């Protein structure tokens, strides 16, 4: 089975569109997302454009604030504090990576946790790891929703996550723990990655190494979620060798068309959730 992230994301956006119509009739206002983009990183520019496009498409208010790459850190922090106070703004996202002279930590910690649609603020990270209600980082949330489409009951499954980033690996582990999975987080210092993967009922690969996971690394009937987006001479490929692994796995996400489209849909979902919490 090939897990269709594009279709699943479309369905999620359709559902959000309906929810936003309902919210508008109840509260006479709609969720608002503000994205801050610093500099002109080509990949970030594409991501931000898509975030703007899809948030408008589902009926939200959407604004992108752009700054040149030499903008002072204090300008960004002041803008975030202004947005924190603005009742029309439900969610704030500062696109990463940021130029070196701007502290990612300070930026993330300045965003009000209730408006942190990325789920990166330490309060949200803590809430997720404690099992409380919080914004959940968009990429792992997207992976999780795709996984649940294949397998409703994840209890007792052995999940192996490749990569320990704050963006994906660590929050993914928390989501799977909450579902009673046994979770192994692997990383660049893991002794025998192939051996770890062979124990997995679920593999989530998020390391940025093209076609790292091979067919003989995967147990028959495992579910494989590929977060990788790697530019190679032969085009965009994931962290999983799709041709090999798709012959062994029970279900697999393609690249492109797997996790990627889910990430923005989950961002829109998080913005709606922030709006609902703010109005409840
Ligand atoms: N850059 C790449 N992915 C992300 C993301 O999920 N959130 C933010 N803020 N920046 C990113």
mmCIF file of C-alpha atoms and ligand atoms in Angstrom:
data_model
loop_
_atom_site.group_PDB
_atom_site.id
_atom_site.type_symbol
_atom_site.label_atom_id
_atom_site.label_comp_id
_atom_site.label_asym_id
_atom_site.label_seq_id
_atom_site.Cartn_x
_atom_site.Cartn_y
_atom_site.Cartn_z
ATOM 1 C CA UNK A 1 0.000 0.000 0.000
ATOM 2 C CA UNK A 2 1.246 3.451 -0.907
ATOM 3 C CA UNK A 3 0.052 6.000 1.639
ATOM 4 C CA UNK A 4 -1.346 8.971 -0.274
ATOM 5 C CA UNK A 5 -0.346 12.089 1.682
ATOM 6 C CA UNK A 6 -1.621 14.441 -0.992
ATOM 7 C CA UNK A 7 -5.159 13.058 -0.837
ATOM 8 C CA UNK A 8 -5.164 12.844 2.958
ATOM 9 C CA UNK A 9 -4.006 16.472 3.179
ATOM 10 C CA UNK A 10 -6.724 17.556 0.721
ATOM 11 C CA UNK A 11 -9.353 15.857 2.872
ATOM 12 C CA UNK A 12 -7.955 17.492 6.029
ATOM 13 C CA UNK A 13 -8.094 20.913 4.348
ATOM 14 C CA UNK A 14 -11.687 20.310 3.197
ATOM 15 C CA UNK A 15 -12.673 19.423 6.766
ATOM 16 C CA UNK A 16 -10.913 22.550 8.062
ATOM 17 C CA UNK A 17 -12.723 24.701 5.509
ATOM 18 C CA UNK A 18 -16.068 23.469 6.884
ATOM 19 C CA UNK A 19 -14.905 23.958 10.484
ATOM 20 C CA UNK A 20 -13.871 27.539 9.709
ATOM 21 C CA UNK A 21 -17.312 28.299 8.222
ATOM 22 C CA UNK A 22 -18.874 27.020 11.472
ATOM 23 C CA UNK A 23 -16.431 29.039 13.590
ATOM 24 C CA UNK A 24 -17.251 32.154 11.602
ATOM 25 C CA UNK A 25 -20.957 31.772 12.241
ATOM 26 C CA UNK A 26 -20.352 31.140 15.967
ATOM 27 C CA UNK A 27 -17.699 33.757 16.731
ATOM 28 C CA UNK A 28 -18.101 36.175 13.816
ATOM 29 C CA UNK A 29 -14.355 35.857 13.171
ATOM 30 C CA UNK A 30 -11.960 33.377 11.558
ATOM 31 C CA UNK A 31 -8.534 32.041 12.601
ATOM 32 C CA UNK A 32 -5.582 34.198 11.538
ATOM 33 C CA UNK A 33 -2.069 32.973 10.801
ATOM 34 C CA UNK A 34 0.964 35.252 10.607
ATOM 35 C CA UNK A 35 4.197 33.908 9.138
ATOM 36 C CA UNK A 36 7.495 35.750 9.560
ATOM 37 C CA UNK A 37 10.128 35.125 6.904
ATOM 38 C CA UNK A 38 13.655 36.458 7.310
ATOM 39 C CA UNK A 39 16.008 36.508 4.321
ATOM 40 C CA UNK A 40 15.672 34.839 0.940
ATOM 41 C CA UNK A 41 16.404 31.141 1.415
ATOM 42 C CA UNK A 42 14.805 29.618 -1.728
ATOM 43 C CA UNK A 43 13.283 26.591 0.043
ATOM 44 C CA UNK A 44 11.849 28.766 2.849
ATOM 45 C CA UNK A 45 10.327 31.125 0.277
ATOM 46 C CA UNK A 46 8.481 28.218 -1.375
ATOM 47 C CA UNK A 47 7.277 26.819 1.974
ATOM 48 C CA UNK A 48 6.003 30.217 3.091
ATOM 49 C CA UNK A 49 4.231 30.871 -0.204
ATOM 50 C CA UNK A 50 2.421 27.542 0.142
ATOM 51 C CA UNK A 51 1.502 28.266 3.757
ATOM 52 C CA UNK A 52 -0.060 31.555 2.651
ATOM 53 C CA UNK A 53 -1.855 29.978 -0.314
ATOM 54 C CA UNK A 54 -3.412 27.116 1.630
ATOM 55 C CA UNK A 55 -4.371 29.185 4.675
ATOM 56 C CA UNK A 56 -6.301 31.550 2.388
ATOM 57 C CA UNK A 57 -7.832 28.607 0.551
ATOM 58 C CA UNK A 58 -9.381 27.208 3.744
ATOM 59 C CA UNK A 59 -10.790 30.626 4.641
ATOM 60 C CA UNK A 60 -8.333 31.890 7.269
ATOM 61 C CA UNK A 61 -6.824 35.331 7.490
ATOM 62 C CA UNK A 62 -3.234 35.003 6.413
ATOM 63 C CA UNK A 63 -0.337 37.414 6.471
ATOM 64 C CA UNK A 64 3.356 37.031 5.649
ATOM 65 C CA UNK A 65 5.785 39.559 7.119
ATOM 66 C CA UNK A 66 9.097 39.584 5.259
ATOM 67 C CA UNK A 67 12.401 40.980 6.533
ATOM 68 C CA UNK A 68 15.804 41.251 4.845
ATOM 69 C CA UNK A 69 18.449 38.819 6.128
ATOM 70 C CA UNK A 70 20.371 41.572 7.963
ATOM 71 C CA UNK A 71 17.354 42.627 10.082
ATOM 72 C CA UNK A 72 18.165 43.132 13.775
ATOM 73 C CA UNK A 73 17.008 40.461 16.204
ATOM 74 C CA UNK A 74 15.179 43.072 18.311
ATOM 75 C CA UNK A 75 12.960 44.002 15.328
ATOM 76 C CA UNK A 76 11.768 40.393 15.079
ATOM 77 C CA UNK A 77 11.230 40.059 18.837
ATOM 78 C CA UNK A 78 9.286 43.358 18.978
ATOM 79 C CA UNK A 79 7.085 42.245 16.079
ATOM 80 C CA UNK A 80 6.362 38.904 17.799
ATOM 81 C CA UNK A 81 5.381 40.723 21.015
ATOM 82 C CA UNK A 82 3.044 42.962 19.009
ATOM 83 C CA UNK A 83 1.457 39.908 17.337
ATOM 84 C CA UNK A 84 1.136 38.166 20.737
ATOM 85 C CA UNK A 85 -1.191 40.982 21.842
ATOM 86 C CA UNK A 86 -3.211 41.129 18.604
ATOM 87 C CA UNK A 87 -6.559 39.395 19.147
ATOM 88 C CA UNK A 88 -7.035 38.817 15.394
ATOM 89 C CA UNK A 89 -3.904 36.629 15.240
ATOM 90 C CA UNK A 90 -4.443 33.008 16.356
ATOM 91 C CA UNK A 91 -1.086 31.614 15.269
ATOM 92 C CA UNK A 92 2.457 32.902 14.739
ATOM 93 C CA UNK A 93 5.118 31.000 12.808
ATOM 94 C CA UNK A 94 8.692 32.154 12.274
ATOM 95 C CA UNK A 95 10.119 30.231 9.341
ATOM 96 C CA UNK A 96 13.390 28.404 10.126
ATOM 97 C CA UNK A 97 16.301 28.465 9.535
ATOM 98 C CA UNK A 98 17.080 31.989 10.721
ATOM 99 C CA UNK A 99 20.271 33.935 9.949
ATOM 100 C CA UNK A 100 23.064 33.219 12.475
ATOM 101 C CA UNK A 101 22.838 36.593 14.267
ATOM 102 C CA UNK A 102 19.233 35.865 15.315
ATOM 103 C CA UNK A 103 18.753 33.490 18.247
ATOM 104 C CA UNK A 104 16.299 30.728 17.323
ATOM 105 C CA UNK A 105 15.837 30.025 21.037
ATOM 106 C CA UNK A 106 14.926 33.646 21.856
ATOM 107 C CA UNK A 107 12.535 33.839 18.901
ATOM 108 C CA UNK A 108 10.743 30.621 19.827
ATOM 109 C CA UNK A 109 10.521 31.598 23.502
ATOM 110 C CA UNK A 110 9.060 35.027 22.649
ATOM 111 C CA UNK A 111 6.057 33.535 20.844
ATOM 112 C CA UNK A 112 3.123 33.162 23.227
ATOM 113 C CA UNK A 113 2.699 29.378 23.785
ATOM 114 C CA UNK A 114 -1.020 29.746 22.993
ATOM 115 C CA UNK A 115 -0.109 31.119 19.530
ATOM 116 C CA UNK A 116 2.816 28.760 18.878
ATOM 117 C CA UNK A 117 1.398 26.825 15.907
ATOM 118 C CA UNK A 118 4.747 25.027 15.420
ATOM 119 C CA UNK A 119 4.661 23.542 18.915
ATOM 120 C CA UNK A 120 8.316 24.510 19.407
ATOM 121 C CA UNK A 121 7.947 26.632 22.578
ATOM 122 C CA UNK A 122 9.338 24.828 25.665
ATOM 123 C CA UNK A 123 5.889 25.041 27.308
ATOM 124 C CA UNK A 124 4.351 23.133 24.387
ATOM 125 C CA UNK A 125 7.260 20.674 24.245
ATOM 126 C CA UNK A 126 6.755 20.037 27.978
ATOM 127 C CA UNK A 127 2.994 19.680 27.633
ATOM 128 C CA UNK A 128 3.380 17.159 24.813
ATOM 129 C CA UNK A 129 5.895 15.087 26.763
ATOM 130 C CA UNK A 130 3.628 15.185 29.837
ATOM 131 C CA UNK A 131 0.634 14.066 27.779
ATOM 132 C CA UNK A 132 -1.250 17.370 28.130
ATOM 133 C CA UNK A 133 -3.080 19.330 25.447
ATOM 134 C CA UNK A 134 -0.621 21.321 23.294
ATOM 135 C CA UNK A 135 0.277 22.366 19.767
ATOM 136 C CA UNK A 136 2.026 19.397 18.159
ATOM 137 C CA UNK A 137 4.845 20.060 15.658
ATOM 138 C CA UNK A 138 3.377 19.864 12.154
ATOM 139 C CA UNK A 139 5.678 17.301 10.508
ATOM 140 C CA UNK A 140 5.403 14.582 13.186
ATOM 141 C CA UNK A 141 1.665 15.267 13.470
ATOM 142 C CA UNK A 142 1.411 14.679 9.708
ATOM 143 C CA UNK A 143 3.394 11.430 10.014
ATOM 144 C CA UNK A 144 1.209 10.328 12.885
ATOM 145 C CA UNK A 145 -2.059 10.941 11.021
ATOM 146 C CA UNK A 146 -0.779 8.961 8.019
ATOM 147 C CA UNK A 147 0.286 6.123 10.294
ATOM 148 C CA UNK A 148 -3.142 6.045 11.946
ATOM 149 C CA UNK A 149 -4.763 5.728 8.532
ATOM 150 C CA UNK A 150 -2.957 2.419 8.072
ATOM 151 C CA UNK A 151 -3.160 1.122 11.634
ATOM 152 C CA UNK A 152 -5.721 2.407 14.160
ATOM 153 C CA UNK A 153 -4.303 0.510 17.126
ATOM 154 C CA UNK A 154 -0.585 1.158 17.554
ATOM 155 C CA UNK A 155 -0.430 -0.279 21.085
ATOM 156 C CA UNK A 156 2.569 -2.571 21.626
ATOM 157 C CA UNK A 157 4.104 -1.866 18.220
ATOM 158 C CA UNK A 158 7.840 -1.352 18.071
ATOM 159 C CA UNK A 159 8.574 1.987 16.410
ATOM 160 C CA UNK A 160 12.077 2.916 15.300
ATOM 161 C CA UNK A 161 12.660 6.618 14.605
ATOM 162 C CA UNK A 162 15.726 7.598 12.618
ATOM 163 C CA UNK A 163 16.816 11.099 13.653
ATOM 164 C CA UNK A 164 16.519 12.885 17.005
ATOM 165 C CA UNK A 165 15.661 16.451 15.959
ATOM 166 C CA UNK A 166 13.424 18.757 17.968
ATOM 167 C CA UNK A 167 11.447 19.312 14.773
ATOM 168 C CA UNK A 168 10.567 15.691 14.174
ATOM 169 C CA UNK A 169 12.320 12.790 15.939
ATOM 170 C CA UNK A 170 11.703 13.796 19.543
ATOM 171 C CA UNK A 171 8.050 14.913 19.196
ATOM 172 C CA UNK A 172 7.357 11.847 17.017
ATOM 173 C CA UNK A 173 8.617 9.662 19.855
ATOM 174 C CA UNK A 174 6.250 11.395 22.300
ATOM 175 C CA UNK A 175 3.252 10.894 20.000
ATOM 176 C CA UNK A 176 4.036 7.193 19.599
ATOM 177 C CA UNK A 177 4.667 6.703 23.331
ATOM 178 C CA UNK A 178 1.236 8.178 24.000
ATOM 179 C CA UNK A 179 -0.161 5.422 21.743
ATOM 180 C CA UNK A 180 1.673 2.775 23.814
ATOM 181 C CA UNK A 181 4.323 2.001 21.210
ATOM 182 C CA UNK A 182 7.752 0.806 22.284
ATOM 183 C CA UNK A 183 9.955 3.533 20.863
ATOM 184 C CA UNK A 184 13.600 3.472 19.831
ATOM 185 C CA UNK A 185 15.165 6.776 18.741
ATOM 186 C CA UNK A 186 18.242 6.203 16.606
ATOM 187 C CA UNK A 187 20.773 8.783 15.426
ATOM 188 C CA UNK A 188 24.181 9.249 13.837
ATOM 189 C CA UNK A 189 25.975 7.502 16.736
ATOM 190 C CA UNK A 190 23.688 4.444 16.784
ATOM 191 C CA UNK A 191 25.903 1.331 16.504
ATOM 192 C CA UNK A 192 23.945 -0.813 14.029
ATOM 193 C CA UNK A 193 21.082 1.067 12.410
ATOM 194 C CA UNK A 194 20.129 -1.790 10.087
ATOM 195 C CA UNK A 195 19.805 -4.168 13.030
ATOM 196 C CA UNK A 196 17.574 -1.672 14.902
ATOM 197 C CA UNK A 197 15.379 -1.133 11.825
ATOM 198 C CA UNK A 198 14.910 -4.869 11.363
ATOM 199 C CA UNK A 199 13.140 -4.993 14.763
ATOM 200 C CA UNK A 200 10.635 -2.319 13.756
ATOM 201 C CA UNK A 201 6.911 -2.651 13.071
ATOM 202 C CA UNK A 202 7.015 1.065 12.253
ATOM 203 C CA UNK A 203 9.932 3.058 10.826
ATOM 204 C CA UNK A 204 9.946 6.851 10.711
ATOM 205 C CA UNK A 205 12.964 8.114 8.775
ATOM 206 C CA UNK A 206 13.882 11.781 9.249
ATOM 207 C CA UNK A 207 17.618 12.263 8.803
ATOM 208 C CA UNK A 208 18.127 13.863 5.402
ATOM 209 C CA UNK A 209 20.210 11.022 3.919
ATOM 210 C CA UNK A 210 19.032 9.988 0.441
ATOM 211 C CA UNK A 211 17.796 6.363 0.214
ATOM 212 C CA UNK A 212 19.448 5.409 3.528
ATOM 213 C CA UNK A 213 16.874 2.751 4.458
ATOM 214 C CA UNK A 214 17.242 -0.295 2.171
ATOM 215 C CA UNK A 215 14.925 -3.202 1.426
ATOM 216 C CA UNK A 216 16.911 -5.628 3.615
ATOM 217 C CA UNK A 217 16.615 -3.228 6.611
ATOM 218 C CA UNK A 218 12.847 -3.636 6.800
ATOM 219 C CA UNK A 219 10.784 -6.413 8.371
ATOM 220 C CA UNK A 220 8.056 -7.851 6.186
ATOM 221 C CA UNK A 221 4.766 -5.992 6.790
ATOM 222 C CA UNK A 222 6.368 -3.010 8.519
ATOM 223 C CA UNK A 223 4.895 0.466 8.007
ATOM 224 C CA UNK A 224 7.452 2.966 6.708
ATOM 225 C CA UNK A 225 7.054 6.756 6.956
ATOM 226 C CA UNK A 226 9.602 8.777 5.011
ATOM 227 C CA UNK A 227 10.123 12.397 6.107
ATOM 228 C CA UNK A 228 13.222 12.987 3.946
ATOM 229 C CA UNK A 229 13.238 15.540 1.131
ATOM 230 C CA UNK A 230 16.675 15.246 -0.496
ATOM 231 C CA UNK A 231 17.680 16.983 -3.702
ATOM 232 C CA UNK A 232 19.799 14.628 -5.819
ATOM 233 C CA UNK A 233 20.898 14.519 -9.449
ATOM 234 C CA UNK A 234 18.009 12.165 -10.148
ATOM 235 C CA UNK A 235 15.446 14.490 -8.511
ATOM 236 C CA UNK A 236 13.873 14.671 -5.059
ATOM 237 C CA UNK A 237 14.214 11.446 -3.052
ATOM 238 C CA UNK A 238 13.404 10.471 0.521
ATOM 239 C CA UNK A 239 15.483 8.859 3.275
ATOM 240 C CA UNK A 240 14.062 5.490 2.206
ATOM 241 C CA UNK A 241 14.945 3.530 -0.925
ATOM 242 C CA UNK A 242 11.356 3.466 -2.173
ATOM 243 C CA UNK A 243 11.840 0.913 -4.972
ATOM 244 C CA UNK A 244 13.410 -1.626 -2.616
ATOM 245 C CA UNK A 245 11.374 -0.979 0.532
ATOM 246 C CA UNK A 246 7.964 -0.833 -1.187
ATOM 247 C CA UNK A 247 8.472 -4.515 -2.131
ATOM 248 C CA UNK A 248 8.805 -5.516 1.540
ATOM 249 C CA UNK A 249 6.756 -3.051 3.587
ATOM 250 C CA UNK A 250 3.047 -3.338 4.254
ATOM 251 C CA UNK A 251 2.634 0.412 3.685
ATOM 252 C CA UNK A 252 4.982 3.242 2.712
ATOM 253 C CA UNK A 253 4.787 6.986 2.090
ATOM 254 C CA UNK A 254 6.165 8.183 -1.259
ATOM 255 C CA UNK A 255 8.448 11.215 -1.726
ATOM 256 C CA UNK A 256 7.068 13.539 -2.960
ATOM 257 C CA UNK A 257 3.376 13.155 -2.133
ATOM 258 C CA UNK A 258 3.677 11.573 1.316
ATOM 259 C CA UNK A 259 4.501 13.487 4.490
ATOM 260 C CA UNK A 260 5.217 16.816 2.693
ATOM 261 C CA UNK A 261 1.626 17.851 1.892
ATOM 262 C CA UNK A 262 0.498 16.827 5.390
ATOM 263 C CA UNK A 263 2.842 19.290 7.094
ATOM 264 C CA UNK A 264 1.040 22.413 5.863
ATOM 265 C CA UNK A 265 -2.390 20.851 6.412
ATOM 266 C CA UNK A 266 -1.344 20.179 10.031
ATOM 267 C CA UNK A 267 -0.174 23.776 10.402
ATOM 268 C CA UNK A 268 -3.652 24.935 9.347
ATOM 269 C CA UNK A 269 -5.164 22.434 11.788
ATOM 270 C CA UNK A 270 -2.964 23.795 14.611
ATOM 271 C CA UNK A 271 -4.033 27.360 13.789
ATOM 272 C CA UNK A 272 -7.707 26.358 14.004
ATOM 273 C CA UNK A 273 -7.008 24.598 17.330
ATOM 274 C CA UNK A 274 -5.290 27.738 18.723
ATOM 275 C CA UNK A 275 -8.297 29.834 17.640
ATOM 276 C CA UNK A 276 -10.697 27.400 19.334
ATOM 277 C CA UNK A 277 -8.694 27.359 22.583
ATOM 278 C CA UNK A 278 -8.504 31.169 22.587
ATOM 279 C CA UNK A 279 -12.282 31.376 22.188
ATOM 280 C CA UNK A 280 -13.279 28.638 24.612
HETATM 281 N N1 LIG B 1 11.473 25.094 8.462
HETATM 282 C C1 LIG B 1 11.379 23.827 8.018
HETATM 283 N N2 LIG B 1 10.330 23.193 8.639
HETATM 284 C C2 LIG B 1 9.792 24.097 9.485
HETATM 285 C C3 LIG B 1 8.687 24.038 10.385
HETATM 286 O O1 LIG B 1 8.004 23.028 10.568
HETATM 287 N N3 LIG B 1 8.434 25.191 11.076
HETATM 288 C C4 LIG B 1 9.180 26.317 10.931
HETATM 289 N N4 LIG B 1 8.863 27.390 11.669
HETATM 290 N N5 LIG B 1 10.209 26.388 10.103
HETATM 291 C C5 LIG B 1 10.499 25.293 9.377
#
